[in-house]
Amino acid sequence: MKVAVVDRNKARRGITLIVVGVVLVFSLSVYFTPASAGAIFAAPLCGAGSAPDYGFTYDLQQAHWTVNWQNYATENAVIEVDTILDQLNADSIAQTMILILPQEQVGNRVNCAVHFLRYMKLGEPTGERKDNGFVFLIVVEPTRIDVHYGVGLGLPALTAPELTTLNRAAEEAYQTTHSMDQALLTLVQGFDTTARSNYEPLISPTPTPETITLPTLPSGPLGILTICGLLCLGLLLLPFLFWVLTQMARMGITFNPSGSGYRGPGIPFGGGRSGPSMRGGSGSGRSGRGN
């Protein structure tokens, strides 16, 4: 009789565990819908990440100063932006990048701009113009854009009223034309004017050229004798030089005056174009404020 009671109790516990397990599985299946699972495992929104990468995966060296432009602007406009920002960087005024993101990928918009500046390490790390990094963030919404900025510690003269005016001008340009190209050019041209009104180009001091004193020939008969000796030496060297060139031609080695050496059989030397220039931060990434 005791054995029957024990078996009945074990059966009841087993049924209870099965019921609990089924309820738990059902609850989890309801909670972990595809949408909720995607939200849990998705990358953090821009502005919600933390150091060192802040959730970004962009290459630190980019082909253009404008990042993630492909679905929004034309390459011609991006290249025109590069021309302006290249010169600002060359003049050591500001090292500037523009990030374009849809609104669903952005959390705190001010933090997003500042984090991108830090991640890309924009700004000179040392020198008179160190920490001169700058970022514009363009958030794309269904019918408008929202522009924000992040400023490096080395650009204190760029005031919030000036920069906010630039943001509103770009937003208005987009609202009027519905063209990201026009918004980009309005933003960058205005920034170029504002930055140059606050900072002069940093010109590196030019080294004093060294004076080279050329040897002078003696005058009189000794000078004439020296000239004759040099001419005789040149006449003796010409046949030897001709012989060397002949031997090189027989070996298939030709002189390449347009390059930086010679061209052997099937092996090019000298000349040649370098790859496309890349743009990115110089190593600072120290930001002070944003809006």
mmCIF file of C-alpha atoms in Angstrom:
data_model
loop_
_atom_site.group_PDB
_atom_site.id
_atom_site.type_symbol
_atom_site.label_atom_id
_atom_site.label_comp_id
_atom_site.label_asym_id
_atom_site.label_seq_id
_atom_site.Cartn_x
_atom_site.Cartn_y
_atom_site.Cartn_z
ATOM 1 C CA MET A 1 0.000 0.000 0.000
ATOM 2 C CA LYS A 2 2.860 2.365 0.838
ATOM 3 C CA VAL A 3 4.504 1.539 -2.470
ATOM 4 C CA ALA A 4 1.337 2.545 -4.343
ATOM 5 C CA VAL A 5 1.164 5.873 -2.482
ATOM 6 C CA VAL A 6 4.832 6.617 -3.242
ATOM 7 C CA ASP A 7 4.343 5.831 -6.931
ATOM 8 C CA ARG A 8 1.253 8.041 -7.039
ATOM 9 C CA ASN A 9 3.196 10.940 -5.489
ATOM 10 C CA LYS A 10 6.047 10.536 -7.968
ATOM 11 C CA ALA A 11 3.558 10.541 -10.825
ATOM 12 C CA ARG A 12 1.941 13.722 -9.540
ATOM 13 C CA ARG A 13 5.325 15.474 -9.233
ATOM 14 C CA GLY A 14 6.213 14.384 -12.741
ATOM 15 C CA ILE A 15 2.952 15.726 -14.160
ATOM 16 C CA THR A 16 3.453 18.994 -12.266
ATOM 17 C CA LEU A 17 6.960 19.418 -13.713
ATOM 18 C CA ILE A 18 5.692 18.728 -17.231
ATOM 19 C CA VAL A 19 2.911 21.315 -16.852
ATOM 20 C CA VAL A 20 5.350 23.905 -15.497
ATOM 21 C CA GLY A 21 7.754 23.213 -18.376
ATOM 22 C CA VAL A 22 5.007 23.606 -20.982
ATOM 23 C CA VAL A 23 3.862 26.905 -19.429
ATOM 24 C CA LEU A 24 7.453 28.183 -19.325
ATOM 25 C CA VAL A 25 8.116 27.285 -22.961
ATOM 26 C CA PHE A 26 4.865 28.915 -24.028
ATOM 27 C CA SER A 27 5.696 32.085 -22.087
ATOM 28 C CA LEU A 28 9.158 32.323 -23.606
ATOM 29 C CA SER A 29 7.780 31.757 -27.102
ATOM 30 C CA VAL A 30 5.383 34.652 -26.613
ATOM 31 C CA TYR A 31 8.105 36.928 -25.141
ATOM 32 C CA PHE A 32 10.804 36.159 -27.708
ATOM 33 C CA THR A 33 8.951 37.178 -30.830
ATOM 34 C CA PRO A 34 11.192 37.910 -33.863
ATOM 35 C CA ALA A 35 10.802 41.629 -33.226
ATOM 36 C CA SER A 36 11.762 41.433 -29.555
ATOM 37 C CA ALA A 37 14.661 39.069 -30.235
ATOM 38 C CA GLY A 38 15.926 41.393 -32.946
ATOM 39 C CA ALA A 39 15.741 44.315 -30.542
ATOM 40 C CA ILE A 40 17.698 42.437 -27.894
ATOM 41 C CA PHE A 41 20.514 41.333 -30.185
ATOM 42 C CA ALA A 42 20.625 44.429 -32.429
ATOM 43 C CA ALA A 43 23.580 46.808 -32.379
ATOM 44 C CA PRO A 44 23.148 49.767 -30.009
ATOM 45 C CA LEU A 45 21.681 52.926 -31.443
ATOM 46 C CA CYS A 46 24.133 55.673 -32.339
ATOM 47 C CA GLY A 47 24.658 57.730 -29.223
ATOM 48 C CA ALA A 48 23.993 54.832 -26.865
ATOM 49 C CA GLY A 49 27.308 53.000 -27.287
ATOM 50 C CA SER A 50 30.365 53.173 -25.073
ATOM 51 C CA ALA A 51 34.123 53.487 -25.541
ATOM 52 C CA PRO A 52 36.254 52.458 -27.258
ATOM 53 C CA ASP A 53 34.157 51.884 -30.431
ATOM 54 C CA TYR A 54 30.811 53.367 -29.292
ATOM 55 C CA GLY A 55 29.049 50.721 -31.394
ATOM 56 C CA PHE A 56 30.611 51.875 -34.702
ATOM 57 C CA THR A 57 32.275 49.539 -37.192
ATOM 58 C CA TYR A 58 33.365 52.057 -39.847
ATOM 59 C CA ASP A 59 36.921 51.995 -41.191
ATOM 60 C CA LEU A 60 38.954 54.786 -39.625
ATOM 61 C CA GLN A 61 40.182 55.789 -43.079
ATOM 62 C CA GLN A 62 37.454 56.671 -45.574
ATOM 63 C CA ALA A 63 37.455 57.573 -49.264
ATOM 64 C CA HIS A 64 35.416 60.704 -48.487
ATOM 65 C CA TRP A 65 34.850 63.063 -45.578
ATOM 66 C CA THR A 66 31.135 62.212 -45.842
ATOM 67 C CA VAL A 67 30.266 58.768 -44.425
ATOM 68 C CA ASN A 68 27.225 56.635 -45.306
ATOM 69 C CA TRP A 69 26.191 58.967 -48.146
ATOM 70 C CA GLN A 70 25.445 56.317 -50.770
ATOM 71 C CA ASN A 71 21.647 56.167 -50.384
ATOM 72 C CA TYR A 72 21.191 59.899 -49.943
ATOM 73 C CA ALA A 73 23.571 62.015 -52.063
ATOM 74 C CA THR A 74 25.398 61.888 -55.381
ATOM 75 C CA GLU A 75 29.108 61.228 -55.653
ATOM 76 C CA ASN A 76 29.651 64.531 -57.446
ATOM 77 C CA ALA A 77 28.318 66.433 -54.430
ATOM 78 C CA VAL A 78 30.407 64.324 -52.045
ATOM 79 C CA ILE A 79 33.537 65.051 -54.091
ATOM 80 C CA GLU A 80 32.736 68.765 -54.017
ATOM 81 C CA VAL A 81 32.414 68.531 -50.241
ATOM 82 C CA ASP A 82 35.802 66.773 -50.156
ATOM 83 C CA THR A 83 37.412 69.668 -52.003
ATOM 84 C CA ILE A 84 36.293 72.161 -49.352
ATOM 85 C CA LEU A 85 37.063 69.954 -46.348
ATOM 86 C CA ASP A 86 40.434 68.866 -47.788
ATOM 87 C CA GLN A 87 41.539 72.498 -47.831
ATOM 88 C CA LEU A 88 40.247 73.152 -44.318
ATOM 89 C CA ASN A 89 42.285 70.172 -43.162
ATOM 90 C CA ALA A 90 45.373 71.210 -45.151
ATOM 91 C CA ASP A 91 45.188 74.672 -43.573
ATOM 92 C CA SER A 92 45.027 73.041 -40.102
ATOM 93 C CA ILE A 93 41.736 74.822 -39.408
ATOM 94 C CA ALA A 94 39.428 71.850 -38.844
ATOM 95 C CA GLN A 95 39.419 68.122 -39.570
ATOM 96 C CA THR A 96 35.785 67.570 -40.421
ATOM 97 C CA MET A 97 33.562 64.597 -41.185
ATOM 98 C CA ILE A 98 29.852 64.284 -41.937
ATOM 99 C CA LEU A 99 27.820 61.236 -40.901
ATOM 100 C CA ILE A 100 24.412 60.575 -42.485
ATOM 101 C CA LEU A 101 22.086 58.138 -40.694
ATOM 102 C CA PRO A 102 18.362 57.285 -40.820
ATOM 103 C CA GLN A 103 16.442 58.214 -37.687
ATOM 104 C CA GLU A 104 15.808 54.582 -36.694
ATOM 105 C CA GLN A 105 19.545 54.071 -36.191
ATOM 106 C CA VAL A 106 20.043 57.078 -33.901
ATOM 107 C CA GLY A 107 19.299 57.377 -30.209
ATOM 108 C CA ASN A 108 20.693 60.463 -28.482
ATOM 109 C CA ARG A 109 21.568 62.647 -31.454
ATOM 110 C CA VAL A 110 24.033 64.963 -29.746
ATOM 111 C CA ASN A 111 25.887 61.994 -28.244
ATOM 112 C CA CYS A 112 25.905 60.322 -31.664
ATOM 113 C CA ALA A 113 27.830 63.242 -33.201
ATOM 114 C CA VAL A 114 30.277 63.448 -30.301
ATOM 115 C CA HIS A 115 30.840 59.668 -30.217
ATOM 116 C CA PHE A 116 31.549 59.593 -33.961
ATOM 117 C CA LEU A 117 34.169 62.337 -33.539
ATOM 118 C CA ARG A 118 35.851 60.310 -30.809
ATOM 119 C CA TYR A 119 35.632 57.024 -32.704
ATOM 120 C CA MET A 120 37.160 58.474 -35.885
ATOM 121 C CA LYS A 121 39.915 60.161 -33.809
ATOM 122 C CA LEU A 122 39.377 63.462 -35.613
ATOM 123 C CA GLY A 123 41.755 66.324 -34.905
ATOM 124 C CA GLU A 124 45.470 66.848 -34.670
ATOM 125 C CA PRO A 125 46.924 65.090 -31.592
ATOM 126 C CA THR A 126 49.661 67.682 -30.999
ATOM 127 C CA GLY A 127 50.764 71.123 -32.079
ATOM 128 C CA GLU A 128 49.243 74.569 -32.182
ATOM 129 C CA ARG A 129 45.976 73.309 -33.704
ATOM 130 C CA LYS A 130 45.570 70.067 -31.767
ATOM 131 C CA ASP A 131 42.077 68.662 -31.063
ATOM 132 C CA ASN A 132 40.597 70.493 -34.078
ATOM 133 C CA GLY A 133 38.193 67.690 -34.978
ATOM 134 C CA PHE A 134 34.615 68.427 -36.001
ATOM 135 C CA VAL A 135 31.551 66.331 -36.970
ATOM 136 C CA PHE A 136 28.211 67.118 -38.543
ATOM 137 C CA LEU A 137 25.479 64.505 -38.024
ATOM 138 C CA ILE A 138 22.582 64.511 -40.496
ATOM 139 C CA VAL A 139 19.609 62.478 -39.259
ATOM 140 C CA VAL A 140 17.249 61.592 -42.102
ATOM 141 C CA GLU A 141 13.559 61.613 -41.212
ATOM 142 C CA PRO A 142 10.627 60.836 -43.544
ATOM 143 C CA THR A 143 10.050 64.438 -44.670
ATOM 144 C CA ARG A 144 13.010 66.398 -43.265
ATOM 145 C CA ILE A 145 16.562 66.223 -41.933
ATOM 146 C CA ASP A 146 17.825 67.126 -38.466
ATOM 147 C CA VAL A 147 21.421 68.390 -38.268
ATOM 148 C CA HIS A 148 23.630 68.219 -35.169
ATOM 149 C CA TYR A 149 27.345 68.715 -34.508
ATOM 150 C CA GLY A 150 30.229 67.673 -32.275
ATOM 151 C CA VAL A 151 33.190 70.016 -31.674
ATOM 152 C CA GLY A 152 36.770 69.206 -30.712
ATOM 153 C CA LEU A 153 38.378 70.828 -27.704
ATOM 154 C CA GLY A 154 40.707 72.808 -29.971
ATOM 155 C CA LEU A 155 37.930 74.832 -31.636
ATOM 156 C CA PRO A 156 36.569 77.029 -28.809
ATOM 157 C CA ALA A 157 36.030 80.023 -31.106
ATOM 158 C CA LEU A 158 33.234 78.219 -32.976
ATOM 159 C CA THR A 159 30.219 79.314 -30.959
ATOM 160 C CA ALA A 160 26.882 77.549 -30.563
ATOM 161 C CA PRO A 161 24.859 80.373 -32.239
ATOM 162 C CA GLU A 162 27.116 80.284 -35.322
ATOM 163 C CA LEU A 163 26.964 76.510 -35.671
ATOM 164 C CA THR A 164 23.230 76.288 -34.954
ATOM 165 C CA THR A 165 22.634 78.809 -37.745
ATOM 166 C CA LEU A 166 24.530 76.500 -40.123
ATOM 167 C CA ASN A 167 22.390 73.540 -39.041
ATOM 168 C CA ARG A 168 19.143 75.409 -39.647
ATOM 169 C CA ALA A 169 20.357 76.659 -43.056
ATOM 170 C CA ALA A 170 21.089 73.094 -44.198
ATOM 171 C CA GLU A 171 17.736 71.865 -42.914
ATOM 172 C CA GLU A 172 15.967 74.683 -44.743
ATOM 173 C CA ALA A 173 17.866 73.920 -47.964
ATOM 174 C CA TYR A 174 16.715 70.303 -47.788
ATOM 175 C CA GLN A 175 13.130 71.303 -46.957
ATOM 176 C CA THR A 176 13.042 73.630 -49.952
ATOM 177 C CA THR A 177 14.782 71.473 -52.563
ATOM 178 C CA HIS A 178 14.367 67.925 -51.142
ATOM 179 C CA SER A 179 17.989 67.437 -52.216
ATOM 180 C CA MET A 180 20.654 66.052 -49.910
ATOM 181 C CA ASP A 181 23.266 67.372 -52.343
ATOM 182 C CA GLN A 182 22.048 70.925 -51.799
ATOM 183 C CA ALA A 183 21.860 70.439 -48.030
ATOM 184 C CA LEU A 184 25.445 69.126 -47.912
ATOM 185 C CA LEU A 185 26.846 71.970 -50.001
ATOM 186 C CA THR A 186 24.937 74.595 -48.012
ATOM 187 C CA LEU A 187 26.238 73.117 -44.766
ATOM 188 C CA VAL A 188 29.866 72.769 -45.835
ATOM 189 C CA GLN A 189 30.148 76.105 -47.617
ATOM 190 C CA GLY A 190 28.707 77.860 -44.595
ATOM 191 C CA PHE A 191 31.039 75.968 -42.259
ATOM 192 C CA ASP A 192 34.051 76.874 -44.394
ATOM 193 C CA THR A 193 33.160 80.565 -44.152
ATOM 194 C CA THR A 194 32.494 80.393 -40.401
ATOM 195 C CA ALA A 195 35.633 78.413 -39.568
ATOM 196 C CA ARG A 196 37.887 80.687 -41.621
ATOM 197 C CA SER A 197 36.404 83.783 -39.998
ATOM 198 C CA ASN A 198 37.544 82.415 -36.629
ATOM 199 C CA TYR A 199 40.830 80.715 -37.523
ATOM 200 C CA GLU A 200 43.582 81.701 -39.943
ATOM 201 C CA PRO A 201 45.378 78.989 -41.924
ATOM 202 C CA LEU A 202 48.342 77.664 -40.003
ATOM 203 C CA ILE A 203 51.387 78.279 -42.192
ATOM 204 C CA SER A 204 54.484 76.289 -41.343
ATOM 205 C CA PRO A 205 57.620 78.439 -41.201
ATOM 206 C CA THR A 206 59.691 78.037 -44.339
ATOM 207 C CA PRO A 207 63.311 77.118 -43.749
ATOM 208 C CA THR A 208 65.904 79.674 -44.777
ATOM 209 C CA PRO A 209 67.463 78.524 -48.040
ATOM 210 C CA GLU A 210 71.130 77.709 -47.842
ATOM 211 C CA THR A 211 73.447 79.694 -50.076
ATOM 212 C CA ILE A 212 75.559 77.459 -52.260
ATOM 213 C CA THR A 213 78.760 78.979 -53.537
ATOM 214 C CA LEU A 214 79.685 77.588 -56.940
ATOM 215 C CA PRO A 215 83.349 77.108 -57.719
ATOM 216 C CA THR A 216 84.834 79.746 -60.019
ATOM 217 C CA LEU A 217 87.367 79.061 -62.704
ATOM 218 C CA PRO A 218 90.674 80.827 -62.453
ATOM 219 C CA SER A 219 91.200 83.689 -64.869
ATOM 220 C CA GLY A 220 93.908 84.066 -67.432
ATOM 221 C CA PRO A 221 95.875 81.237 -69.038
ATOM 222 C CA LEU A 222 95.215 78.899 -66.091
ATOM 223 C CA GLY A 223 91.461 79.200 -66.649
ATOM 224 C CA ILE A 224 91.807 78.426 -70.347
ATOM 225 C CA LEU A 225 93.934 75.389 -69.500
ATOM 226 C CA THR A 226 91.295 74.157 -67.023
ATOM 227 C CA ILE A 227 88.507 74.450 -69.613
ATOM 228 C CA CYS A 228 90.555 72.554 -72.173
ATOM 229 C CA GLY A 229 91.224 69.790 -69.645
ATOM 230 C CA LEU A 230 87.516 69.422 -68.879
ATOM 231 C CA LEU A 231 86.665 69.245 -72.571
ATOM 232 C CA CYS A 232 89.260 66.535 -73.138
ATOM 233 C CA LEU A 233 87.905 64.543 -70.187
ATOM 234 C CA GLY A 234 84.369 64.798 -71.590
ATOM 235 C CA LEU A 235 85.540 63.576 -75.017
ATOM 236 C CA LEU A 236 87.141 60.571 -73.362
ATOM 237 C CA LEU A 237 83.983 59.703 -71.404
ATOM 238 C CA LEU A 238 81.579 59.921 -74.353
ATOM 239 C CA PRO A 239 82.760 56.679 -76.077
ATOM 240 C CA PHE A 240 82.563 54.822 -72.759
ATOM 241 C CA LEU A 241 79.012 56.070 -72.133
ATOM 242 C CA PHE A 242 77.980 55.070 -75.654
ATOM 243 C CA TRP A 243 79.406 51.586 -75.084
ATOM 244 C CA VAL A 244 77.484 51.192 -71.796
ATOM 245 C CA LEU A 245 74.184 52.178 -73.435
ATOM 246 C CA THR A 246 74.825 49.723 -76.273
ATOM 247 C CA GLN A 247 75.412 46.872 -73.841
ATOM 248 C CA MET A 248 72.239 47.753 -71.918
ATOM 249 C CA ALA A 249 70.211 47.712 -75.138
ATOM 250 C CA ARG A 250 71.554 44.256 -76.027
ATOM 251 C CA MET A 251 70.505 42.975 -72.588
ATOM 252 C CA GLY A 252 66.961 44.309 -73.044
ATOM 253 C CA ILE A 253 67.329 47.059 -70.454
ATOM 254 C CA THR A 254 66.045 50.421 -71.610
ATOM 255 C CA PHE A 255 66.327 53.757 -69.914
ATOM 256 C CA ASN A 256 62.974 55.223 -68.825
ATOM 257 C CA PRO A 257 63.314 59.013 -68.565
ATOM 258 C CA SER A 258 59.674 59.495 -67.428
ATOM 259 C CA GLY A 259 60.101 57.231 -64.399
ATOM 260 C CA SER A 260 62.557 57.102 -61.583
ATOM 261 C CA GLY A 261 64.913 54.449 -62.923
ATOM 262 C CA TYR A 262 65.118 51.981 -65.802
ATOM 263 C CA ARG A 263 62.796 49.359 -67.265
ATOM 264 C CA GLY A 264 64.102 45.827 -67.385
ATOM 265 C CA PRO A 265 62.635 42.885 -69.340
ATOM 266 C CA GLY A 266 59.008 42.694 -68.211
ATOM 267 C CA ILE A 267 59.679 44.640 -64.994
ATOM 268 C CA PRO A 268 58.393 48.244 -64.856
ATOM 269 C CA PHE A 269 60.248 50.750 -62.741
ATOM 270 C CA GLY A 270 59.435 54.275 -61.654
ATOM 271 C CA GLY A 271 56.383 56.266 -62.698
ATOM 272 C CA GLY A 272 52.927 54.919 -61.852
ATOM 273 C CA ARG A 273 50.032 56.490 -60.024
ATOM 274 C CA SER A 274 49.379 56.057 -56.357
ATOM 275 C CA GLY A 275 46.051 54.755 -55.047
ATOM 276 C CA PRO A 276 43.113 56.961 -54.065
ATOM 277 C CA SER A 277 43.705 59.295 -51.151
ATOM 278 C CA MET A 278 42.067 58.266 -47.892
ATOM 279 C CA ARG A 279 40.576 60.579 -45.312
ATOM 280 C CA GLY A 280 40.288 60.168 -41.575
ATOM 281 C CA GLY A 281 41.365 61.379 -38.175
ATOM 282 C CA SER A 282 44.910 62.219 -37.196
ATOM 283 C CA GLY A 283 44.637 60.621 -33.772
ATOM 284 C CA SER A 284 43.018 63.083 -31.366
ATOM 285 C CA GLY A 285 39.288 62.411 -30.993
ATOM 286 C CA ARG A 286 39.003 64.739 -27.964
ATOM 287 C CA SER A 287 35.613 66.437 -28.084
ATOM 288 C CA GLY A 288 34.289 69.162 -25.862
ATOM 289 C CA ARG A 289 30.659 69.789 -26.748
ATOM 290 C CA GLY A 290 27.850 69.094 -29.177
ATOM 291 C CA ASN A 291 24.411 70.223 -30.212
#
